[in-house]
Coordinates of C-alpha atoms and ligand atoms in Angstrom, one line a residue:
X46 CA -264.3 104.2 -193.1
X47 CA -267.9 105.3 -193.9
X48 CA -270.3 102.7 -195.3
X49 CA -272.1 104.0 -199.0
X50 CA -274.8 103.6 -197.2
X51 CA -274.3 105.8 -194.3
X52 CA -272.5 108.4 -196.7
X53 CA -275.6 108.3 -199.3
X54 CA -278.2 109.6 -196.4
X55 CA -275.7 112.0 -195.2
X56 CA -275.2 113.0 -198.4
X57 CA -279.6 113.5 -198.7
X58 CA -279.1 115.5 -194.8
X59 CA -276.5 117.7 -195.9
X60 CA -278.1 119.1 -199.2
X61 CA -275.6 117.5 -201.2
X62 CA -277.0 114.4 -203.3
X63 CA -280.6 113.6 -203.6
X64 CA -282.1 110.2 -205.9
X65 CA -283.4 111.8 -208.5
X66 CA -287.0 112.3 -209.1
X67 CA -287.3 110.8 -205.5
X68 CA -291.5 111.9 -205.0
X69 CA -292.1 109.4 -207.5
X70 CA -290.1 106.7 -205.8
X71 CA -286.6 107.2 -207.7
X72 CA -285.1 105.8 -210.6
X73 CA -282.3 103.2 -210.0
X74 CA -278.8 104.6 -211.3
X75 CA -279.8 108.2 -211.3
X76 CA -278.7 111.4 -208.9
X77 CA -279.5 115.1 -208.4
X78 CA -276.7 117.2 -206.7
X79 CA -278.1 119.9 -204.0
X80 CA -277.1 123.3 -203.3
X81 CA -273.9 122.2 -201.7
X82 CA -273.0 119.2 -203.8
X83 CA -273.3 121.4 -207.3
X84 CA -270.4 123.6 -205.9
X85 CA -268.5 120.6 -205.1
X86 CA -268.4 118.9 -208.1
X87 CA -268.1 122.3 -210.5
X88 CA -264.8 122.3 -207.8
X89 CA -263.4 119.4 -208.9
X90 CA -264.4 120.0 -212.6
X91 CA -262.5 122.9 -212.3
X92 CA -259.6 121.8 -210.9
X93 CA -259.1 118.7 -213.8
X94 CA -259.8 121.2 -216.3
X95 CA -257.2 123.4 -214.7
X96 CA -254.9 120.6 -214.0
X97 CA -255.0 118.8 -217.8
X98 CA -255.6 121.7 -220.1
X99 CA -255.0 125.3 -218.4
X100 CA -251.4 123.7 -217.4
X101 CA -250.5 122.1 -220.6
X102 CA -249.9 123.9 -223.8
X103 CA -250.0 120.7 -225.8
X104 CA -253.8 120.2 -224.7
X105 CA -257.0 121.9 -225.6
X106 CA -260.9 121.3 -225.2
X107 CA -263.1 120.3 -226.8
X108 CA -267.4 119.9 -225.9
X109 CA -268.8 117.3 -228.4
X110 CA -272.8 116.1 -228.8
X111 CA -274.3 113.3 -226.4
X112 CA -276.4 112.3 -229.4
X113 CA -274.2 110.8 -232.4
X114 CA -274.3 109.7 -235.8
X115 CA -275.3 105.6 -235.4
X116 CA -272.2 104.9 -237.4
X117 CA -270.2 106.4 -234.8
X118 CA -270.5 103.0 -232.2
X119 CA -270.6 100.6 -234.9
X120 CA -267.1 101.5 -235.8
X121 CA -266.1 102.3 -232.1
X122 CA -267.0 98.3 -231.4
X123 CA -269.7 99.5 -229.1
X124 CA -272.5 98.1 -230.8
X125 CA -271.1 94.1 -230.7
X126 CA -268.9 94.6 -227.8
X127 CA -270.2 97.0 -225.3
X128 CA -271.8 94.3 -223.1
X129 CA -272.4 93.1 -219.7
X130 CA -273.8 89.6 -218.5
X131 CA -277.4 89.5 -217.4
X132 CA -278.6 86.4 -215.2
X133 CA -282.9 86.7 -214.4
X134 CA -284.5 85.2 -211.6
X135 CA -287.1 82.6 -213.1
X136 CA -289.3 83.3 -210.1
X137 CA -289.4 87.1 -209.0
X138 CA -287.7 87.7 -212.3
X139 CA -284.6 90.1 -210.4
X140 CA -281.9 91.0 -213.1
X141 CA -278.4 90.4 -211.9
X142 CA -275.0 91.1 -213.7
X143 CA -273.6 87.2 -214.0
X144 CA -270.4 88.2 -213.2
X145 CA -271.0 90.1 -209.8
X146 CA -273.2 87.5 -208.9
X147 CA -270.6 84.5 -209.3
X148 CA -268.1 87.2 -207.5
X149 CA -270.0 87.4 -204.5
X150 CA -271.3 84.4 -204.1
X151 CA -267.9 82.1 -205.4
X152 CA -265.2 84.6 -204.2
X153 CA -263.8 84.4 -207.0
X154 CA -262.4 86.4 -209.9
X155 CA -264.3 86.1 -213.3
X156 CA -262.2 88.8 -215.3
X157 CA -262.6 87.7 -219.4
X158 CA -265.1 85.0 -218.5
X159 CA -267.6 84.9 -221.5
X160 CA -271.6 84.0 -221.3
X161 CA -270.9 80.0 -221.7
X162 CA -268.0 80.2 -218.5
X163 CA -270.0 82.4 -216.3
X164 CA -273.2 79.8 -217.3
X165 CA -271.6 76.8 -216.6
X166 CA -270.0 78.2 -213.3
X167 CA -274.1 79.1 -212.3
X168 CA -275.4 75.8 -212.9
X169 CA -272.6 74.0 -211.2
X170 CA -272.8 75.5 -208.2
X171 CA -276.2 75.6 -208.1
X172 CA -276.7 79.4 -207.7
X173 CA -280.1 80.9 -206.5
X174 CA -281.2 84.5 -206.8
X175 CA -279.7 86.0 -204.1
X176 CA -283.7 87.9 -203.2
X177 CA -285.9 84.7 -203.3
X178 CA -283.7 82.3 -203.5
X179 CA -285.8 81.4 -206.6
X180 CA -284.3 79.4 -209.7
X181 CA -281.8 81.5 -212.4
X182 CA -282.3 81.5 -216.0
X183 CA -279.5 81.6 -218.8
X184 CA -277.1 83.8 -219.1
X185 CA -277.4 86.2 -221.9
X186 CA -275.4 89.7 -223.4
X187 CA -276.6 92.8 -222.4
X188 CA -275.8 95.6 -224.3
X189 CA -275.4 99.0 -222.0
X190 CA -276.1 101.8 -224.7
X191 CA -279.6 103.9 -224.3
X192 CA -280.9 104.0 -227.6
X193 CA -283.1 106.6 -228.9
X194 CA -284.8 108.1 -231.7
X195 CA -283.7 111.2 -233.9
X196 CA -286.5 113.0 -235.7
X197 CA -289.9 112.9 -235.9
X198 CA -292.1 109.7 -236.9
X199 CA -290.0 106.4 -237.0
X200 CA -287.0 108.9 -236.9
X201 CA -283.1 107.3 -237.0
X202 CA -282.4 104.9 -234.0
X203 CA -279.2 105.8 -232.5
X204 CA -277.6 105.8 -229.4
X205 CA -277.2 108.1 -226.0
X206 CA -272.7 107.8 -226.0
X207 CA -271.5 105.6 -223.3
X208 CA -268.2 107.5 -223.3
X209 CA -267.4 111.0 -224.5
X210 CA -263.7 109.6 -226.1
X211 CA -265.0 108.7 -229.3
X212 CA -266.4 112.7 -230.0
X213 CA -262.7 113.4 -229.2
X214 CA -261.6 111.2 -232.2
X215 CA -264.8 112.1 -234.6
X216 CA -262.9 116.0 -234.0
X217 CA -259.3 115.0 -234.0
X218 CA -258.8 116.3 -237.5
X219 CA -260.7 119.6 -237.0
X220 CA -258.2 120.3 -234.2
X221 CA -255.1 119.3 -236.4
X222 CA -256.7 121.7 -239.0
X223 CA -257.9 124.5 -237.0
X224 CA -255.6 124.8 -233.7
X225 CA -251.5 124.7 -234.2
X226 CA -250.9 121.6 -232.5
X227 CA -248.6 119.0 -233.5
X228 CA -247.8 115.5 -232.7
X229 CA -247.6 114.5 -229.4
X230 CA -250.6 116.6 -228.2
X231 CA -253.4 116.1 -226.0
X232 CA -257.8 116.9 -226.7
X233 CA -259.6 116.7 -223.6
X234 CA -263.5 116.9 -223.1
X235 CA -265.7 116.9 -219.8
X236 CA -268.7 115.6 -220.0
X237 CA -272.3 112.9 -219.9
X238 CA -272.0 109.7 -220.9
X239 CA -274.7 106.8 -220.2
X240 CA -274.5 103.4 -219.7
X241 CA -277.5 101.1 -218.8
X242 CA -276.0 99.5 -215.9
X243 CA -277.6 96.0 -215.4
X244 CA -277.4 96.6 -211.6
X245 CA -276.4 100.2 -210.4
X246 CA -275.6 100.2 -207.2
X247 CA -273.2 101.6 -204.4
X248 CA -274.3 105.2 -204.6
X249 CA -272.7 107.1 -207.1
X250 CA -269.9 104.3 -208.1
X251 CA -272.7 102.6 -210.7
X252 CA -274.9 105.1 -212.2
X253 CA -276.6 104.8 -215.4
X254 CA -276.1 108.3 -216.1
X255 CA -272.4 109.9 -215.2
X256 CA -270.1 112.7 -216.2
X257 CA -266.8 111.5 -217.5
X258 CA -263.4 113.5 -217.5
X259 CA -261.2 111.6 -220.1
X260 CA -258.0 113.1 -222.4
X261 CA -256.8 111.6 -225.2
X262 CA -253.0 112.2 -226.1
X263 CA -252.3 111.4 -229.9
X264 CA -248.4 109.9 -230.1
X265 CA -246.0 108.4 -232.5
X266 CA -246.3 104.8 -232.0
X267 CA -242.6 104.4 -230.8
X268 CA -243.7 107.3 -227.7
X269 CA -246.7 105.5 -226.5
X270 CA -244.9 103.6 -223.3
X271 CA -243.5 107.0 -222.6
X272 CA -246.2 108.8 -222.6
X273 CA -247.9 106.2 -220.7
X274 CA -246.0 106.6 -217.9
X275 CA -246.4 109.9 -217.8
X276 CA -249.7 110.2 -217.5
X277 CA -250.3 107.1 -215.4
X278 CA -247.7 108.9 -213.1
X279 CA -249.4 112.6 -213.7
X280 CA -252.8 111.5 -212.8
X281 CA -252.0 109.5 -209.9
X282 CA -250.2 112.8 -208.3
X283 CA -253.4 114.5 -208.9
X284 CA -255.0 112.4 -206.5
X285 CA -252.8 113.3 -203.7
X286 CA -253.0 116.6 -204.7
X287 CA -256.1 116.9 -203.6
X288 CA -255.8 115.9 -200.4
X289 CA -256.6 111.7 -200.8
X290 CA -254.9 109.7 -198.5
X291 CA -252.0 107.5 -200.3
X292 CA -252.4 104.5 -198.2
X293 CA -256.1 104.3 -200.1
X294 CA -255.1 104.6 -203.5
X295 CA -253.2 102.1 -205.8
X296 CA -252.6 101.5 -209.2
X297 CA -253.6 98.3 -210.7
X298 CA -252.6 97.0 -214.2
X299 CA -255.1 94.7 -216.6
X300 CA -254.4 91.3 -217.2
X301 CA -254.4 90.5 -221.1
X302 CA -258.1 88.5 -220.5
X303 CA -259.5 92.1 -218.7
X304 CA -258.5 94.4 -221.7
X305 CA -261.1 96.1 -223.5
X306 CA -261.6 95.4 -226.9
X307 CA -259.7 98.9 -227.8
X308 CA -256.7 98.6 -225.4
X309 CA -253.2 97.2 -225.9
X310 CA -252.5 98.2 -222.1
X311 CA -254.6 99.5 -219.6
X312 CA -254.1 100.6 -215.6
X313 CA -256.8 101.5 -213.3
X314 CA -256.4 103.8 -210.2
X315 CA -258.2 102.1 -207.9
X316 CA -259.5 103.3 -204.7
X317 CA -260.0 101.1 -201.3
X318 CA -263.7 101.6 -200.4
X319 CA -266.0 99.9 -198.0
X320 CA -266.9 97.1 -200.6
X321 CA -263.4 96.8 -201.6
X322 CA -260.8 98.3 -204.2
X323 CA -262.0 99.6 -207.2
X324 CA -261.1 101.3 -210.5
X325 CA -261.4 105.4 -210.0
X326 CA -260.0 106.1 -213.1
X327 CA -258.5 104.2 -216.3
X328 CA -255.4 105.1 -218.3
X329 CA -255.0 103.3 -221.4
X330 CA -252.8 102.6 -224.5
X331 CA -255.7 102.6 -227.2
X332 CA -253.3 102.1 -229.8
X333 CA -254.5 103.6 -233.8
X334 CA -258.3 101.1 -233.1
X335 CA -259.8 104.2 -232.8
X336 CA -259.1 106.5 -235.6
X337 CA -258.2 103.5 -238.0
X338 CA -261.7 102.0 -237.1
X339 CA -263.1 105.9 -237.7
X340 CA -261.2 105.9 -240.8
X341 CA -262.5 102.8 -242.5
X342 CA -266.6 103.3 -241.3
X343 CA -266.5 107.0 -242.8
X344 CA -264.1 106.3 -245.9
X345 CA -262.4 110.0 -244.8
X346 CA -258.3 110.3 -244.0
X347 CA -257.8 110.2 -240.3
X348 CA -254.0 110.3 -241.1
X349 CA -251.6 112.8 -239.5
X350 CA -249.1 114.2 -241.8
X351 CA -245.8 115.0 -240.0
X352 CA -244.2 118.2 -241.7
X353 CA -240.7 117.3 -240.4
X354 CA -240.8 113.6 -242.0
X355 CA -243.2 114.4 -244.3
X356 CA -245.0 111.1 -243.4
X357 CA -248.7 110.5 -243.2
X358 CA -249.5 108.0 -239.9
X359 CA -252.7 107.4 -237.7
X360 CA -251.6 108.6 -234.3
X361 CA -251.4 105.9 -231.0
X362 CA -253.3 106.9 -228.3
X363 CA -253.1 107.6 -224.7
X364 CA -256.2 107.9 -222.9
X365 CA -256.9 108.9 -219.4
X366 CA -260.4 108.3 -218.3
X367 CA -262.2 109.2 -215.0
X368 CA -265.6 109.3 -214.1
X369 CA -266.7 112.7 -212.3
X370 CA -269.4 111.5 -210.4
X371 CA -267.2 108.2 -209.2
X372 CA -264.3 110.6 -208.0
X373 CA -266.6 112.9 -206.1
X374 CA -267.5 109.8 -204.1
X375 CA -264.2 109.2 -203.6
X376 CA -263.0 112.2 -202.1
X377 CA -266.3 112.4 -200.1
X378 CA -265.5 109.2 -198.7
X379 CA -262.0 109.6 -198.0
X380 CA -262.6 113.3 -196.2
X381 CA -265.5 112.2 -194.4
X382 CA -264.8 111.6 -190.1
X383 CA -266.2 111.0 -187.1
X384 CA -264.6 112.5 -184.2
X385 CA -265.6 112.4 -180.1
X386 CA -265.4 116.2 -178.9
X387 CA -266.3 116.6 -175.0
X388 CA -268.4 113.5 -175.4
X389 CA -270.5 114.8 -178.4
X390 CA -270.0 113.3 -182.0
X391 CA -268.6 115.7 -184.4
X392 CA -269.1 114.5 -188.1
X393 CA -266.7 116.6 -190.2
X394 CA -265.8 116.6 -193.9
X395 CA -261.7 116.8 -194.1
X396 CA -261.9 117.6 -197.9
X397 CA -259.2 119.7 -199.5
X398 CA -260.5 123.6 -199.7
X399 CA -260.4 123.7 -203.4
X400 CA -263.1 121.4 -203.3
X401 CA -265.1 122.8 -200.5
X402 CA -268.4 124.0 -201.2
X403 CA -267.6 127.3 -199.3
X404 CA -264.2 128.8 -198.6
X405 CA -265.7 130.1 -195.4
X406 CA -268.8 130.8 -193.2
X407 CA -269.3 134.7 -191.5
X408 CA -271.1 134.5 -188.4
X409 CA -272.4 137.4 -185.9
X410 CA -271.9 135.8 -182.4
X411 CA -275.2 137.0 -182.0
X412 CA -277.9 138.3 -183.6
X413 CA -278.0 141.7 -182.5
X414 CA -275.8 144.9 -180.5
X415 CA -275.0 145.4 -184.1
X416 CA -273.3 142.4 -184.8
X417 CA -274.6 141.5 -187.6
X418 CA -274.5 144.6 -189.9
X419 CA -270.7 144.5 -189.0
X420 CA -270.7 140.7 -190.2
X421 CA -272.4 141.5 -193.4
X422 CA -269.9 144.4 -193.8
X423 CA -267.3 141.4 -193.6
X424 CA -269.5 139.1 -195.7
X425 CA -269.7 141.5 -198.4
X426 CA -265.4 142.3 -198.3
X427 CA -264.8 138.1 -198.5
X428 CA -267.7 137.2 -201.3
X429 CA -265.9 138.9 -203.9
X430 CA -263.1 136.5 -203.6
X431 CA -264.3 133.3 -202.0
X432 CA -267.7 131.5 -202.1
X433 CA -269.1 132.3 -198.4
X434 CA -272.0 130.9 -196.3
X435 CA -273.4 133.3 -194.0
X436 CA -275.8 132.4 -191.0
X437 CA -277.1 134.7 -188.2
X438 CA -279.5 132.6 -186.7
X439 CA -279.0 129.5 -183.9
X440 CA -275.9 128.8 -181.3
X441 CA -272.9 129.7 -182.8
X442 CA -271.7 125.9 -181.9
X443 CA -274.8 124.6 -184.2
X444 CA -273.7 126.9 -186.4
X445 CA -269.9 125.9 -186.6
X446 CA -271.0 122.3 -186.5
X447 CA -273.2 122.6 -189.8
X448 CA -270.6 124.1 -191.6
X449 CA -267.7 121.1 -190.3
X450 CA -270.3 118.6 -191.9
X451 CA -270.0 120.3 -195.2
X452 CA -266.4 120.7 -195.1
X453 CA -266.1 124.4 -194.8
X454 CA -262.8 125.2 -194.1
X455 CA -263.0 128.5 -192.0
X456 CA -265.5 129.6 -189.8
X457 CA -265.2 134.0 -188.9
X458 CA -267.3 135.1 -186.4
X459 CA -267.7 138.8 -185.4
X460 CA -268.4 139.1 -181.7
X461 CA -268.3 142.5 -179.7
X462 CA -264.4 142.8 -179.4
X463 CA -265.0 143.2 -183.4
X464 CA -266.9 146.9 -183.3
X465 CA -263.6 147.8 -180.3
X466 CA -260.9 147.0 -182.8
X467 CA -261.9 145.8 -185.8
X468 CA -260.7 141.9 -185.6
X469 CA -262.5 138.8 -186.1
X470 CA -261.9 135.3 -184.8
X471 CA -261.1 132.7 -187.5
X472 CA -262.1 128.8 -186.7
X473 CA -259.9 126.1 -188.7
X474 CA -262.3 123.0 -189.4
X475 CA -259.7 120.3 -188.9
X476 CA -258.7 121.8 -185.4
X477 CA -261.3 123.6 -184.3
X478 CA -258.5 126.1 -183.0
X479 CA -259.5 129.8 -183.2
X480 CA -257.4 132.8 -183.8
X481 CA -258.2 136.7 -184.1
X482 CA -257.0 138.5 -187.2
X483 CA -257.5 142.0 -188.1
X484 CA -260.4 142.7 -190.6
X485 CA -257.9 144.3 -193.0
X486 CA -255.6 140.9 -193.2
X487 CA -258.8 138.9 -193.7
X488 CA -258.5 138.1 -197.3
X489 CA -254.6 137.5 -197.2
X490 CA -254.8 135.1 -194.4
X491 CA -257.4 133.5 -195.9
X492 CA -255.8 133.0 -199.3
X493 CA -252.7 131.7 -197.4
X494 CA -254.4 129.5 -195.3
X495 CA -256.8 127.8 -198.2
X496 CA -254.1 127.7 -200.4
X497 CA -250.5 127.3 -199.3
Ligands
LIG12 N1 -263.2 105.9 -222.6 C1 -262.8 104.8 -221.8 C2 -263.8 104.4 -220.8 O1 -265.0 104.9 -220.9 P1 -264.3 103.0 -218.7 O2 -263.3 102.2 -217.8 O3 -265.5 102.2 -219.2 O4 -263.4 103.6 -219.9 C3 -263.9 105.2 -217.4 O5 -264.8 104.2 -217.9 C4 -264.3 105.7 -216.1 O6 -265.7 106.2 -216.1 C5 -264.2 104.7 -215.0 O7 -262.9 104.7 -214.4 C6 -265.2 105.3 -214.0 O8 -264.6 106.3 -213.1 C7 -266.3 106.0 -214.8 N2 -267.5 105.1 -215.0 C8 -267.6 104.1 -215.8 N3 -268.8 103.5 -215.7 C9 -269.5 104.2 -214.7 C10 -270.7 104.2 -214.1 N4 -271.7 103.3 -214.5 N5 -271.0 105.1 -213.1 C11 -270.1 106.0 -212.7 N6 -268.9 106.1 -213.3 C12 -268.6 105.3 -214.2

């Protein structure tokens, strides 16, 4: 398996990720997508958008504000409980997160532990910062919410949302009131959420600023197992869907001492990396915290009144929850391979062709007897239906090999058999096996072939 690091300057090589504002040294936590990494992700954007709300009838979208009314995380339990454990070097003054720290270093778990445990586990085993070996403070909360400042002057401090669910519930009753959906149904919203990560790390696994997919499905009380299997089941298949590999995906459930403060039951699909298995995606049973919490801060009626029992209720809810950037990781690492062809090392990215940045690259063998004017004839017939890269420059094994690296499923070249009868030769990524198909079944075989 690729190591983050090896993926992460691949990734730099390739035009797909850079660190952001890099010229002035970078900023820990924080990523700019390249030409072929912006395709990529819109991909798989698509394809959960597709997946959760152009497939269900009983879900719809919504697109809330980063930038929310203060009130809004006091109520959510942000404010006193969104915290990690911070642990600073006395001497180079290095901030750690307690708990990876004692992880690492212990080998052990420290799910639940509080700031006392995690202190007293430091001092007893005489823990040293891990860069200079120096001497570690105390242990001490961290909150993870960016806050900011609304207007001018002093302005009204607030906070940059650490997850995009609670813009879900601040709208639930505008969807009850404006859409015609009923109890169980589902709001979904892509989009940034921000987190101040003690100590981001492993590319884009811990960033301080992340796109998160997440749905929330509103329930009777008595139909949140149900539904919780369903979805837990649903979103799991969507994974192999896509092309990961099953052996590297599992589903993990939280012991009572991991839950979040909001969750009666939670599950993680987890993912087996280079630095181990770890959480991909969460689906939890939120129970009514949310909207009963919204409900008391803002003194408004959260309730859902059900027209066939004519009972008012606050709605259990079912919340899947992936982060965008974290699953693009995970199918780059699972797709990426190195191979041995006649000696030479061939990287290439095995990712499923929904995802791929290009559907296909259109080559001229070479770069002239005409060649490539008929290519960009065949360029111009494929664009209108598939993204296409298109390259008449350099060997034609260069070429090919560029376009394996960034996962490109299908390579067409147009060679001089092409201007005799009118065929092109199609190269499959995965096998590098070539085979000639007439110009006017070009599209059809290529819709077959990406997506059967
Ligand atoms: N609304 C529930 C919620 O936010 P979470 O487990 O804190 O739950 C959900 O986050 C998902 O968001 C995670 O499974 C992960 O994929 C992604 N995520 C969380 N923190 C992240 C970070 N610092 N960088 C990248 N992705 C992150």
């Amino acid at each position: 398996m690729v190591s983050i690091e090896e993926l992460t300057s691949f990734c730099k090589r390739r035009g797909i990720i850079f660190p952001s504002s890099e010229i002035y040294g970078g900023l820990a936590g924080f990523f700019d997508y390249g030409p072929i990494g912006i395709e990529m992700i819109n991909n798989i954007r698509n394809e959960w958008w597709k997946a959760i709300v152009h497939s269900n009838l009983d879900i719809v979208g919504i697109n809330g504000a980063i930038i929310t009314h203060p009130k809004v995380w006091e109520a959510s339990g942000h404010v006193d409980e969104f915290i990690d454990f911070l642990v600073e070097c006395k001497k180079c003054k290095e901030k750690f997160r307690a708990d990876h720290l004692i992880e690492e270093k212990l080998k052990i778990k420290t799910e639940g532990l509080k700031e006392k445990e995690l202190n007293e586990l430091i001092k007893k085993n005489k823990l040293k910062c891990p860069k200079c070996k120096g001497e570690l403070g105390d242990v001490h909360e961290f909150n993870l919410m960016f806050k900011t400042k609304v207007g001018p002057g002093d302005g009204e401090t607030t906070y940059l949302r650490p997850e995009t669910a609670q813009l879900i519930y601040l709208n639930f009753k505008n969807v009850v009131d404006t859409s015609r959906q009923k109890i169980p149904f589902g709001i979904a919203q892509i989009g940034k959420a921000f987190r101040n990560e003690i100590s981001p790390r492993n590319f884009l696994f811990r960033m301080r600023e992340f796109e998160q997919m997440e749905m929330q499905y509103f329930v009777k009380k008595e139909d949140a197992s149900k539904f919780f299997e369903k979805w837990q089941k649903a979103r799991f298949e969507w994974y192999l869907s896509l092309g990961i590999n099953k052996k590297n995906l599992r589903v993990r459930e939280h012991v009572k001492k991991e839950l979040a403060h909001y969750a009666k039951k939670a599950v993680d699909i987890e993912y087996k990396f280079d630095f181990g298995w770890k959480e991909i995606e969460g689906i939890h049973n939120r129970g009514d915290w949310d909207l009963s919490q919204h409900e008391k801060f803002s003194k408004k009626d959260l309730k859902y009144f059900d027209e066939e029992t004519k009972k008012k209720f606050i709605p259990w809810i079912i919340e899947t929850s992936a982060g965008l950037d974290r699953v693009f990781l995970t199918f780059l690492v699972d797709a990426y391979h190195e191979e041995k062809v006649k000696g030479e090392k061939r990287i290439v990215l095995k990712i499923h062709p929904k995802i791929a940045a290009y559907k296909a690259a259109i080559f001229p063998l070479v770069n002239k007897d005409g060649l490539p004017e008929k290519a960009r004839e065949v360029y111009n017939l494929v664009k209108g239906c598939f993204l296409c890269f298109y390259d008449e420059k350099g060997s034609i094994g260069r070429r090919y090999r560029r376009m394996d690296e960034i996962g490109t499923p299908f390579c067409i070249t147009i060679d001089h058999q092409t201007l005799e009868d009118n065929t092109v030769t199609v190269r499959n990524r995965d096998t590098m096996e070539q085979k000639r198909v007439k110009i006017d079944e070009l599209l059809n075989e290529l819709y077959k072939s990406l997506y059967s």
